[in-house]
Coordinates of N, CA and C in Angstrom, one line a residue:
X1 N 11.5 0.1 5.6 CA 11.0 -0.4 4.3 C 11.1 0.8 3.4
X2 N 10.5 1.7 3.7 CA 11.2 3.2 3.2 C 12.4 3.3 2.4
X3 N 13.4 3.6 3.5 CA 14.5 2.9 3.0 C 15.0 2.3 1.9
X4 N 14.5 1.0 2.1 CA 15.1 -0.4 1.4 C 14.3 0.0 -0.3
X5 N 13.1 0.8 0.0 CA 12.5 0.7 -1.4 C 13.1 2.2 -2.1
X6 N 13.5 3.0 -1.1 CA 14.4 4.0 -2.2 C 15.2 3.8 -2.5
X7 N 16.2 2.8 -1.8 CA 17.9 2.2 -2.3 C 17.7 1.4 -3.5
X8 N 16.4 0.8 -3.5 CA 16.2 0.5 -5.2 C 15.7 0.7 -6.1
X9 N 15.9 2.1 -5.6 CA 14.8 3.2 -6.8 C 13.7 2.9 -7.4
X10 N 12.6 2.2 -6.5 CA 11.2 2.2 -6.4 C 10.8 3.6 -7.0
X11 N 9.4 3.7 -7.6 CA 8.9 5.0 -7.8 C 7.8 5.2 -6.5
X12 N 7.2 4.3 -6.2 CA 6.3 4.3 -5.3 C 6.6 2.6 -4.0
X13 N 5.4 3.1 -3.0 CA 5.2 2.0 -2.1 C 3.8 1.5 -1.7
X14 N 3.4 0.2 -1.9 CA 2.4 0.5 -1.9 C 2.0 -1.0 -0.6
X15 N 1.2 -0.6 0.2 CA 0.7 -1.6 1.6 C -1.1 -2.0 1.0
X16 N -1.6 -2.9 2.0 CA -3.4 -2.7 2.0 C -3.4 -3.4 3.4
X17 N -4.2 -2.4 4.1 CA -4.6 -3.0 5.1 C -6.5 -3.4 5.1
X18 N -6.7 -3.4 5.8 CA -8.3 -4.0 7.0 C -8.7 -3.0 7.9
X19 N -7.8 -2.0 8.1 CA -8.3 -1.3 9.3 C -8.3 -0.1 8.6
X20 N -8.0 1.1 10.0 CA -7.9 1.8 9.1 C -7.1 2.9 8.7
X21 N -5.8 2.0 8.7 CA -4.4 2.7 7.9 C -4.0 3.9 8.4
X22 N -4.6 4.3 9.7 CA -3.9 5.2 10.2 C -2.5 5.4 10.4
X23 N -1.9 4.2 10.5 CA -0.2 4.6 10.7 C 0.2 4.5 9.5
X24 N -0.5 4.3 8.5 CA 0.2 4.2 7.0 C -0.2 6.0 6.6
X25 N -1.2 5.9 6.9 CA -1.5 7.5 6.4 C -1.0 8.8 7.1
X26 N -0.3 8.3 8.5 CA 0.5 9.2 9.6 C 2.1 9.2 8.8
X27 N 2.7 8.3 7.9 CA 3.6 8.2 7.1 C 3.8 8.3 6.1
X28 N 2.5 9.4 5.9 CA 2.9 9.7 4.0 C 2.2 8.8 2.6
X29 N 1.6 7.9 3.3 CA 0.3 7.1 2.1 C -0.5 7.5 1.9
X30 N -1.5 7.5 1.2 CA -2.4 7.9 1.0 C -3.0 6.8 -0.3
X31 N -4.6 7.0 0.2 CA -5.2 6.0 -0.7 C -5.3 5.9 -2.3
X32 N -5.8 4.4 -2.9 CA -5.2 4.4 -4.1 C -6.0 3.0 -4.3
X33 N -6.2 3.1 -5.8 CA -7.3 2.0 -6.1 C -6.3 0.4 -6.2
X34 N -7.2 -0.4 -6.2 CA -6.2 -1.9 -6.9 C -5.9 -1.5 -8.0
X35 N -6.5 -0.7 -8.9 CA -6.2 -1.1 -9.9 C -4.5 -0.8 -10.1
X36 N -3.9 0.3 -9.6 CA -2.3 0.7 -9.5 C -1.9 0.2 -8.7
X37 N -1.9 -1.2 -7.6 CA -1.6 -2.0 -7.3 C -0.9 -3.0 -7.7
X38 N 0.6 -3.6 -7.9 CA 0.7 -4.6 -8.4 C -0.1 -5.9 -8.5
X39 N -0.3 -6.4 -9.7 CA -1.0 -7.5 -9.9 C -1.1 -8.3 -9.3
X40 N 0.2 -8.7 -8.7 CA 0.8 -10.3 -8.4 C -0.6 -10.2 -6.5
X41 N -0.5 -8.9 -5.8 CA -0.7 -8.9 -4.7 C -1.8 -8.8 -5.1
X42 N -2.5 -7.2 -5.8 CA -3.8 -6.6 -5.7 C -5.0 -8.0 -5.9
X43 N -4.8 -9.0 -6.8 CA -5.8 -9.8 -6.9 C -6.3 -10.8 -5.4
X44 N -5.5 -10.6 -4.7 CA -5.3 -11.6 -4.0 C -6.4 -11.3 -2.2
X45 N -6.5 -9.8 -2.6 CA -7.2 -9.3 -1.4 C -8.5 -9.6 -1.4
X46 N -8.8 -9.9 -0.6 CA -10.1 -10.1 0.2 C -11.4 -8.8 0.4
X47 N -12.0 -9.0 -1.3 CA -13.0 -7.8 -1.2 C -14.2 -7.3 0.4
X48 N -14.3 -8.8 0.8 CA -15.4 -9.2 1.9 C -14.6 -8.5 3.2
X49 N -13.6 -8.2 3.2 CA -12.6 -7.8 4.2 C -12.3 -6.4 4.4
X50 N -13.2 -5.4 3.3 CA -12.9 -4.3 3.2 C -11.4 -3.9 3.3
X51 N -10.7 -4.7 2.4 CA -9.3 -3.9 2.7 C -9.2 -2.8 1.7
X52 N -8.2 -2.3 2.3 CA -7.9 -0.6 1.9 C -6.2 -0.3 1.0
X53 N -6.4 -0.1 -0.3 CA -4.7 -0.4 -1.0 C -4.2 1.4 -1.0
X54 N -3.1 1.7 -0.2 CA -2.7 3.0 0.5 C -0.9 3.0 -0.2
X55 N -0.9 4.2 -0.9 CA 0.7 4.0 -1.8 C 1.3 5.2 -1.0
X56 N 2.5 5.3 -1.3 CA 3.7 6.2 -0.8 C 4.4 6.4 -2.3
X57 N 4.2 7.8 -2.4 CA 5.4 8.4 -3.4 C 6.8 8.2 -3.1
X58 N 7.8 7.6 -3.6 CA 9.1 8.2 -3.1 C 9.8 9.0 -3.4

């Protein structure tokens, strides 16, 4: 995914998980609020769920 998102010259990457994003943060994420989340997803998380929104610079 890496990859795929620097071949199209993304500026960033951004995931949310529930747990606790150890393999996102073993890869170079690091945490990051909804609010710099895209819209379309960031609304859509489940506050009650403690998810966690974790971006990658590229």
């Amino acid at each position: 995914m890496l990859a795929r998102a620097r071949a199209r010259s993304l500026g960033s990457l951004f995931t949310a998980t529930v747990g606790s994003g150890s393999l996102f943060l073993r890869h170079g994420f690091a945490p990051s609020g909804v609010r710099l989340a895209p819209p379309a997803w960031a609304t859509s998380l489940d506050p009650r769920r403690d998810a966690r929104v974790l971006v990658r610079t590229l």
